[in-house]
PDB file of C-alpha atoms in Angstrom:
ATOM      1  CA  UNK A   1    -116.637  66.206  -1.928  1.00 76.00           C
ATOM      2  CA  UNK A   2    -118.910  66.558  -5.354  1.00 95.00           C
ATOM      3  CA  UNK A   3    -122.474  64.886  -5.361  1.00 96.00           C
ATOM      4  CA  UNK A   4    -121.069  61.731  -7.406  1.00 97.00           C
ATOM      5  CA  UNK A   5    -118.759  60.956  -4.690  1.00 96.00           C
ATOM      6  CA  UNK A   6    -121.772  61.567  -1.970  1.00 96.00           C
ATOM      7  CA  UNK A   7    -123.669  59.490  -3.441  1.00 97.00           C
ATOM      8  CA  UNK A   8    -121.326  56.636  -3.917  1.00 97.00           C
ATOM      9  CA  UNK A   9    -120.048  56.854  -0.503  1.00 97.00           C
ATOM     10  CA  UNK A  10    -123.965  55.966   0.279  1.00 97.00           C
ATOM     11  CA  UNK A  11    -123.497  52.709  -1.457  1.00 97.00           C
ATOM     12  CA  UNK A  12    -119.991  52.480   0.120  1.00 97.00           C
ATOM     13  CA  UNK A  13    -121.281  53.045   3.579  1.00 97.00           C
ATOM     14  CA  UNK A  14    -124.611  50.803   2.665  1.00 97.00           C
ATOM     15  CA  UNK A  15    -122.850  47.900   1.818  1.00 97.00           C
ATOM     16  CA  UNK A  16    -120.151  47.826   4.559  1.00 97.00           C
ATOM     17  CA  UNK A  17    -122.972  47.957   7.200  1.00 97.00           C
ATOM     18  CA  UNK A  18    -124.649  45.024   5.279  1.00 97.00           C
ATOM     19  CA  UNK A  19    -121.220  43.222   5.745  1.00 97.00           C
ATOM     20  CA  UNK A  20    -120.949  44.048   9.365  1.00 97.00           C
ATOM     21  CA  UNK A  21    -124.260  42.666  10.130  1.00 98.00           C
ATOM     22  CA  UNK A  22    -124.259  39.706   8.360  1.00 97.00           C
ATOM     23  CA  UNK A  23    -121.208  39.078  10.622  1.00 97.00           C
ATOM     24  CA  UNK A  24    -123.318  39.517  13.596  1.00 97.00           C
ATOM     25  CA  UNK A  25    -126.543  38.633  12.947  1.00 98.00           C
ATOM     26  CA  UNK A  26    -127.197  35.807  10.875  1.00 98.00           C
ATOM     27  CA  UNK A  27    -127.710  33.102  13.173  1.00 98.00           C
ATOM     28  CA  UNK A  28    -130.550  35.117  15.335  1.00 98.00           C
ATOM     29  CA  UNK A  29    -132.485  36.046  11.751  1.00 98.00           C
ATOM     30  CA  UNK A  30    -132.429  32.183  11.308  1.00 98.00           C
ATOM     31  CA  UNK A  31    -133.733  31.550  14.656  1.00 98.00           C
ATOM     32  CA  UNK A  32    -136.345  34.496  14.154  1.00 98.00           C
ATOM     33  CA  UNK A  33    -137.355  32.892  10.829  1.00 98.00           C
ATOM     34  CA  UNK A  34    -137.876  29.243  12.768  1.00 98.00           C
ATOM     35  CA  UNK A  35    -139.748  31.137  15.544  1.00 98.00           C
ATOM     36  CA  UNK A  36    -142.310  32.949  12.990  1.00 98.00           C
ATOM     37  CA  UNK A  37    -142.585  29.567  11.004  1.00 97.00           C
ATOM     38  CA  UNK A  38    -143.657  27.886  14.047  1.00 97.00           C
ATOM     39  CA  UNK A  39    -145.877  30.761  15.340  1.00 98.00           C
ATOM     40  CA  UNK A  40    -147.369  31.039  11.841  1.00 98.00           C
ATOM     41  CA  UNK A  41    -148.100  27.743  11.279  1.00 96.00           C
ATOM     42  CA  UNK A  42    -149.319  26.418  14.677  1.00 96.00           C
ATOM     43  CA  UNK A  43    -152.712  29.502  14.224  1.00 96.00           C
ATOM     44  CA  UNK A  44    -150.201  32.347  16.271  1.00 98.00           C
ATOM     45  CA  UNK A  45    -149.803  35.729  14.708  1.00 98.00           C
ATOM     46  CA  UNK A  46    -147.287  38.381  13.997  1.00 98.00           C
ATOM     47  CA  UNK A  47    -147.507  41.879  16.065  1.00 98.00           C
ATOM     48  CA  UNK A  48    -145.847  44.495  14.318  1.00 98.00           C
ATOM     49  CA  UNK A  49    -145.381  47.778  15.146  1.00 98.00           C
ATOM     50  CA  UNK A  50    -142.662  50.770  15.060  1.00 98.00           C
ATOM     51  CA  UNK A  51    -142.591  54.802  14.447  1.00 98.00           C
ATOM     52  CA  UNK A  52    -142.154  56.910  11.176  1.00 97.00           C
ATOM     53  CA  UNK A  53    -139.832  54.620   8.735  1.00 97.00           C
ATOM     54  CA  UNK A  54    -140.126  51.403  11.227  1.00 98.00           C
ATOM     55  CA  UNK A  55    -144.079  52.023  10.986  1.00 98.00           C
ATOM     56  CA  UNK A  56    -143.411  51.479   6.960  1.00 98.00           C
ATOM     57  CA  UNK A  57    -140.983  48.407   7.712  1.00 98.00           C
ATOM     58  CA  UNK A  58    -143.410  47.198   9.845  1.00 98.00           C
ATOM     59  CA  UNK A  59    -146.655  47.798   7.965  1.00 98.00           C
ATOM     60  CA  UNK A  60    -144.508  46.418   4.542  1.00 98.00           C
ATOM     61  CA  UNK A  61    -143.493  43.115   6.426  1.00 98.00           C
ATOM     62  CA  UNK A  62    -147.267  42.279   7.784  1.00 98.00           C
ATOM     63  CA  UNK A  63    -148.491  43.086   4.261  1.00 98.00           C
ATOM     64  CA  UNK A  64    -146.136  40.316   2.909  1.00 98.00           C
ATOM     65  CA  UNK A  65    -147.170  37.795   5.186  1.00 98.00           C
ATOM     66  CA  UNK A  66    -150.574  38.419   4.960  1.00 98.00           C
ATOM     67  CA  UNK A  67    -150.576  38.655   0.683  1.00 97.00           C
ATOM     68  CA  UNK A  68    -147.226  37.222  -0.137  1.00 95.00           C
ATOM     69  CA  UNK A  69    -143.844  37.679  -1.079  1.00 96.00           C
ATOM     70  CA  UNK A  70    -142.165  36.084  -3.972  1.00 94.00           C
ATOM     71  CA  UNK A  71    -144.560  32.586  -4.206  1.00 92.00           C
ATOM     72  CA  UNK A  72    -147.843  32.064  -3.758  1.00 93.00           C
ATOM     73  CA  UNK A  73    -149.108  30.385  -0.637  1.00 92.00           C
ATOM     74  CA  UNK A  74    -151.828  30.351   2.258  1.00 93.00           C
ATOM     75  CA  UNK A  75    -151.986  33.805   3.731  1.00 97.00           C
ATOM     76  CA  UNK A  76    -150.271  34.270   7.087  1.00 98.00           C
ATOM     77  CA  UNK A  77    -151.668  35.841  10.183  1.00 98.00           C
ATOM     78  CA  UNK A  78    -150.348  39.439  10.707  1.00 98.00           C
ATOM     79  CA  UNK A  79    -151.597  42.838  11.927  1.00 98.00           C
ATOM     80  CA  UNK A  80    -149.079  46.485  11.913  1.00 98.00           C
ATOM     81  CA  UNK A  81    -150.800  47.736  15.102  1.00 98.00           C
ATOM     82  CA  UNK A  82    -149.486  51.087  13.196  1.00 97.00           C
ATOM     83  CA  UNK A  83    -151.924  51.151  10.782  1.00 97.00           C
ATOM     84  CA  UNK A  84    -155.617  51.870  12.373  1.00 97.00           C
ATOM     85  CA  UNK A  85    -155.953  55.596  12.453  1.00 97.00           C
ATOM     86  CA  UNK A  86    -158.819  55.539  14.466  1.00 98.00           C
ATOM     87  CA  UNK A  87    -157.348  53.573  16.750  1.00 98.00           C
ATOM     88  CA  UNK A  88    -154.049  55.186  17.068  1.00 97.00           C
ATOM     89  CA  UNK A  89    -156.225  58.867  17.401  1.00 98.00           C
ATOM     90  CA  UNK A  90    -158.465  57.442  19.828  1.00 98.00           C
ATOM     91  CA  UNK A  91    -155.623  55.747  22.359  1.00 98.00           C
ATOM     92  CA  UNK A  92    -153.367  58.746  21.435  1.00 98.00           C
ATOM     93  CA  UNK A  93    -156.120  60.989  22.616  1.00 98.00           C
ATOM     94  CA  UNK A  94    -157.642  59.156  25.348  1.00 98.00           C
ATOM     95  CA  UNK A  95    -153.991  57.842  26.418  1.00 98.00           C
ATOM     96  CA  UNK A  96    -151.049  59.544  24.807  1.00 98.00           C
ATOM     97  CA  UNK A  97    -148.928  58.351  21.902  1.00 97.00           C
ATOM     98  CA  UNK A  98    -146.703  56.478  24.099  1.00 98.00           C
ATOM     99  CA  UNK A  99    -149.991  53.798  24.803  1.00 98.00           C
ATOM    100  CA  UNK A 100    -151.096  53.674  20.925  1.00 98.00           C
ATOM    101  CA  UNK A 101    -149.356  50.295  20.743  1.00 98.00           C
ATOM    102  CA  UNK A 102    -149.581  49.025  24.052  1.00 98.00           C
ATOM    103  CA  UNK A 103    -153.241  48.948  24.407  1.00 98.00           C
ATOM    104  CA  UNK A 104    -153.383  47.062  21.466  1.00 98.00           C
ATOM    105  CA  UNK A 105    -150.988  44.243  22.250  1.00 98.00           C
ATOM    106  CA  UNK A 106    -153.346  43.789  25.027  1.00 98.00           C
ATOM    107  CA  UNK A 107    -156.699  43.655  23.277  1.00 98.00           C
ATOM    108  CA  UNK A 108    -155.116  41.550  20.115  1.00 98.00           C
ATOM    109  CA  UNK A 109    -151.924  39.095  21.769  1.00 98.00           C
ATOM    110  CA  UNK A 110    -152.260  35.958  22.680  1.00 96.00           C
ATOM    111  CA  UNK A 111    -149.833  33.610  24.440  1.00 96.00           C
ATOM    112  CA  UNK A 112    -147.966  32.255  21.128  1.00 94.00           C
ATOM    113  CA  UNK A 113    -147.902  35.377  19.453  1.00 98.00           C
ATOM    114  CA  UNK A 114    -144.947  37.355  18.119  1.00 98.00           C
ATOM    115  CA  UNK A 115    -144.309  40.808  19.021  1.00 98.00           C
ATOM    116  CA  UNK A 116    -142.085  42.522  15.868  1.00 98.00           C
ATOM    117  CA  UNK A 117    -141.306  45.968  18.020  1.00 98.00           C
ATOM    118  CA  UNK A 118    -138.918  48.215  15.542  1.00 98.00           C
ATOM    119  CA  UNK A 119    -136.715  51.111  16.718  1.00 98.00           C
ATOM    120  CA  UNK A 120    -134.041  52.191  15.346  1.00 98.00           C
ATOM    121  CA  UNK A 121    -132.631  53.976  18.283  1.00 98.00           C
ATOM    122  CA  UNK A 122    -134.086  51.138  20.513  1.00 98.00           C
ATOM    123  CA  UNK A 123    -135.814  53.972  22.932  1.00 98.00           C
ATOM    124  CA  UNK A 124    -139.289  54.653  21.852  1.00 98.00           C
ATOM    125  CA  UNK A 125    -141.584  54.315  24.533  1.00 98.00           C
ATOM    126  CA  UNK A 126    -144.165  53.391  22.307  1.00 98.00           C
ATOM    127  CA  UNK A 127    -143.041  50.276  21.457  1.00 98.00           C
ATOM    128  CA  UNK A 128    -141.347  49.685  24.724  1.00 98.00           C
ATOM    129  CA  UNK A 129    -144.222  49.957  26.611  1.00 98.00           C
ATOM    130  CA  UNK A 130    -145.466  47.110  23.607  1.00 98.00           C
ATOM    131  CA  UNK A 131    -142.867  45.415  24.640  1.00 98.00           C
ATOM    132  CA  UNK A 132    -143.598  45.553  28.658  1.00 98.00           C
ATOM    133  CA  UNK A 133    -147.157  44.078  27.785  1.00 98.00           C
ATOM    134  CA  UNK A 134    -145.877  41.510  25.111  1.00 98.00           C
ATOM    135  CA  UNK A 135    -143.925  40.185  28.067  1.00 98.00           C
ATOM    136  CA  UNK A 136    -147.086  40.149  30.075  1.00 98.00           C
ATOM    137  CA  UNK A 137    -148.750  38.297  28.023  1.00 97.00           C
ATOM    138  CA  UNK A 138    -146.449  36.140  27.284  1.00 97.00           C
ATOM    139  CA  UNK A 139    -145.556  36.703  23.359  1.00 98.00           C
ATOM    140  CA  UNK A 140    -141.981  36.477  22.722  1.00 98.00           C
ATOM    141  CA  UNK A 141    -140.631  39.678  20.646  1.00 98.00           C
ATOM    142  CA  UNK A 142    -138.595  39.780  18.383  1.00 99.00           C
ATOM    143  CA  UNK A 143    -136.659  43.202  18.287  1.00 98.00           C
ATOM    144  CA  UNK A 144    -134.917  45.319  15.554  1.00 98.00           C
ATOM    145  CA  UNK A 145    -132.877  48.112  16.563  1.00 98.00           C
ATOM    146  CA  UNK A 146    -129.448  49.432  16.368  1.00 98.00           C
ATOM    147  CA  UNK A 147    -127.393  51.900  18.062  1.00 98.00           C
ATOM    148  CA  UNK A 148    -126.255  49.556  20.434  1.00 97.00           C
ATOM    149  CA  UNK A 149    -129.536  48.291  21.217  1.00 98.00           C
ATOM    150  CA  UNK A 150    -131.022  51.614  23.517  1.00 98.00           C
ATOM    151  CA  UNK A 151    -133.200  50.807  26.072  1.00 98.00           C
ATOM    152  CA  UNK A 152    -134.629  48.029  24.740  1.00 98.00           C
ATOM    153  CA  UNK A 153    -131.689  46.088  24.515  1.00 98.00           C
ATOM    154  CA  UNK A 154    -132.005  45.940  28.147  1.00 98.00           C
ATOM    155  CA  UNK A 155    -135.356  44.586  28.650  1.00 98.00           C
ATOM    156  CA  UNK A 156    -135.352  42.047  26.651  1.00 98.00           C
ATOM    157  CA  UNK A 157    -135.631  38.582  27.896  1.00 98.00           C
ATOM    158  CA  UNK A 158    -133.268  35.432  27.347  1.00 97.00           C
ATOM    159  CA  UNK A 159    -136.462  33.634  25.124  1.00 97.00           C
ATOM    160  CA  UNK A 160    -136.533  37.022  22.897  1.00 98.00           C
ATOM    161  CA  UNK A 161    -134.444  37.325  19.615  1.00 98.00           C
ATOM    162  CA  UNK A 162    -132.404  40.906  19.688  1.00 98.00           C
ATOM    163  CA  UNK A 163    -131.330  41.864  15.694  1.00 98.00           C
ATOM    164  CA  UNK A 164    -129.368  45.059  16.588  1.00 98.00           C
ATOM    165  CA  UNK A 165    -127.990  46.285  13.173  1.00 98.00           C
ATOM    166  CA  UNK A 166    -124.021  47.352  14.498  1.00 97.00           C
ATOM    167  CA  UNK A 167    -124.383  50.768  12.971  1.00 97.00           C
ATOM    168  CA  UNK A 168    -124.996  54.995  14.718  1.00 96.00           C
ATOM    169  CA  UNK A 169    -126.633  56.073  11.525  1.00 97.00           C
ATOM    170  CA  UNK A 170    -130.184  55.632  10.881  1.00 98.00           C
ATOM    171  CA  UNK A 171    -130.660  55.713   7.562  1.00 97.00           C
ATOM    172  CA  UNK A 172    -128.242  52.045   7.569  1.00 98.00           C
ATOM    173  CA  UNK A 173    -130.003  50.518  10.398  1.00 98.00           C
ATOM    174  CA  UNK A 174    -133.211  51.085   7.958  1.00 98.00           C
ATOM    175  CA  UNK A 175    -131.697  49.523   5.284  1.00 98.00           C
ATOM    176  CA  UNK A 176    -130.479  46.337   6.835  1.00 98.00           C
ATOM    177  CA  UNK A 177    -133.825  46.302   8.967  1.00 98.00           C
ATOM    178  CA  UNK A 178    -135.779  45.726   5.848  1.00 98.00           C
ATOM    179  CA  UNK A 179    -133.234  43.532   3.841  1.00 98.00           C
ATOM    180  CA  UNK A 180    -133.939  41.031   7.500  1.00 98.00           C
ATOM    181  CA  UNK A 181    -137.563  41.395   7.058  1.00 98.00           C
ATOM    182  CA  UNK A 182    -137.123  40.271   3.417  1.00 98.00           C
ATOM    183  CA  UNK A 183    -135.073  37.519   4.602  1.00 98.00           C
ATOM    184  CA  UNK A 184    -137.377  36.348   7.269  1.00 98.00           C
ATOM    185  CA  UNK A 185    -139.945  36.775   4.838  1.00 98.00           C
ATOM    186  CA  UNK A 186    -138.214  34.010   2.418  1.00 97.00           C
ATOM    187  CA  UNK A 187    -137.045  32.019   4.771  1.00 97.00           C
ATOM    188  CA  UNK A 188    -140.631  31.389   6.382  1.00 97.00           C
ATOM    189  CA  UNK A 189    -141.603  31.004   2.668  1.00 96.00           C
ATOM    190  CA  UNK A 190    -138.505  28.434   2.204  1.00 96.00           C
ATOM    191  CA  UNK A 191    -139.489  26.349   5.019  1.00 96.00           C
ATOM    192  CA  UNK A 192    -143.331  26.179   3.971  1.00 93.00           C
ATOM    193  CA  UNK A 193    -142.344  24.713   0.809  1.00 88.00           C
ATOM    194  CA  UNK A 194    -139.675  22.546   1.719  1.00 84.00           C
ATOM    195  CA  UNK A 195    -136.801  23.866   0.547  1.00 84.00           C
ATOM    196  CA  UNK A 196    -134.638  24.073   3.609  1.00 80.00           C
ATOM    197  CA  UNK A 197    -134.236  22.134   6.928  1.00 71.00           C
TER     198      UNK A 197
END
């Protein structure tokens, strides 16, 4: 295979995971969109968090909500519980990595909170532990994974909202990760301003 054909076979690969998930997972993005609308708009906030290029996704996604994303509008309450070096040094340290996002679920959710816990393989401990404590607290999570869904898949509860991308490779589970962000991100814009139902 020459490097043309690699890298159009990226694009050919891209878009048929795109198609497979919208397939699959169009009807729980809309009901994650109505949950953060109502979370967002009733004084909850968005937990983020994830590892390596779900910290970005998760860290980019806050940062919309919090600035904005295509329209201006009120800011919207967010935090990427990836983000705080000193915190993620100190827990790591004190703790071990696997607590960095745990302990901070528990010092910053609320009942009424979302939980956005992002794995691509659906089995970092990190953000399963999150999870465990999300569910103490009683935050709903929404979940992005793929791979079948990994452990987390499996711990999920029936009030959660599962988006597991149909796809082994990671580099397409990233990509249709962040095109649901996006989406979420609009549609939370498109119900603020009246534009859908």
């Amino acid at each position: 295979m020459d490097l043309i054909a690699k890298m159009t076979q990226h694009f050919d690969d891209s878009a048929e995971a795109l198609y497979l998930s919208a397939q699959e997972l169009t009807e729980p993005l809309a009901a994650s969109v109505e949950l953060l609308f109502a979370t967002l708009t009733n004084n909850g906030k968005a937990l983020a968090c994830g590892n390596g290029g779900s910290a970005a996704d998760a860290q980019h996604f806050i940062a919309e909500l919090v600035g904005r994303f295509e329209r201006d509008r009120l800011p919207l309450a967010g935090i990427a519980l990836n983000t705080d070096t000193s915190i993620l040094t100190a827990v790591g340290n004190d703790y071990g990595f696997d607590a960095v996002f745990e302990r901070q679920v528990a010092a910053l959710g609320q009942t009424g909170d979302i939980l956005i816990a992002i794995s691509t393989s659906g089995n970092s401990e990190n953000v399963m532990r999150a999870i465990q404590v999300a569910h103490e607290r009683d935050l709903v999570v929404i979940a992005l994974t793929g791979k079948g869904g990994g452990k987390i898949g499996k711990m999920l509860r029936d009030t959660d909202i599962h988006l597991c991308v149909p796809h082994e490779r990671t580099m397409r589970i990233q990509e249709v990760h962040m095109l649901m962000l996006h989406a979420m991100c609009d549609g939370i814009d498109a119900l603020l301003l009246g534009d859908v139902e």
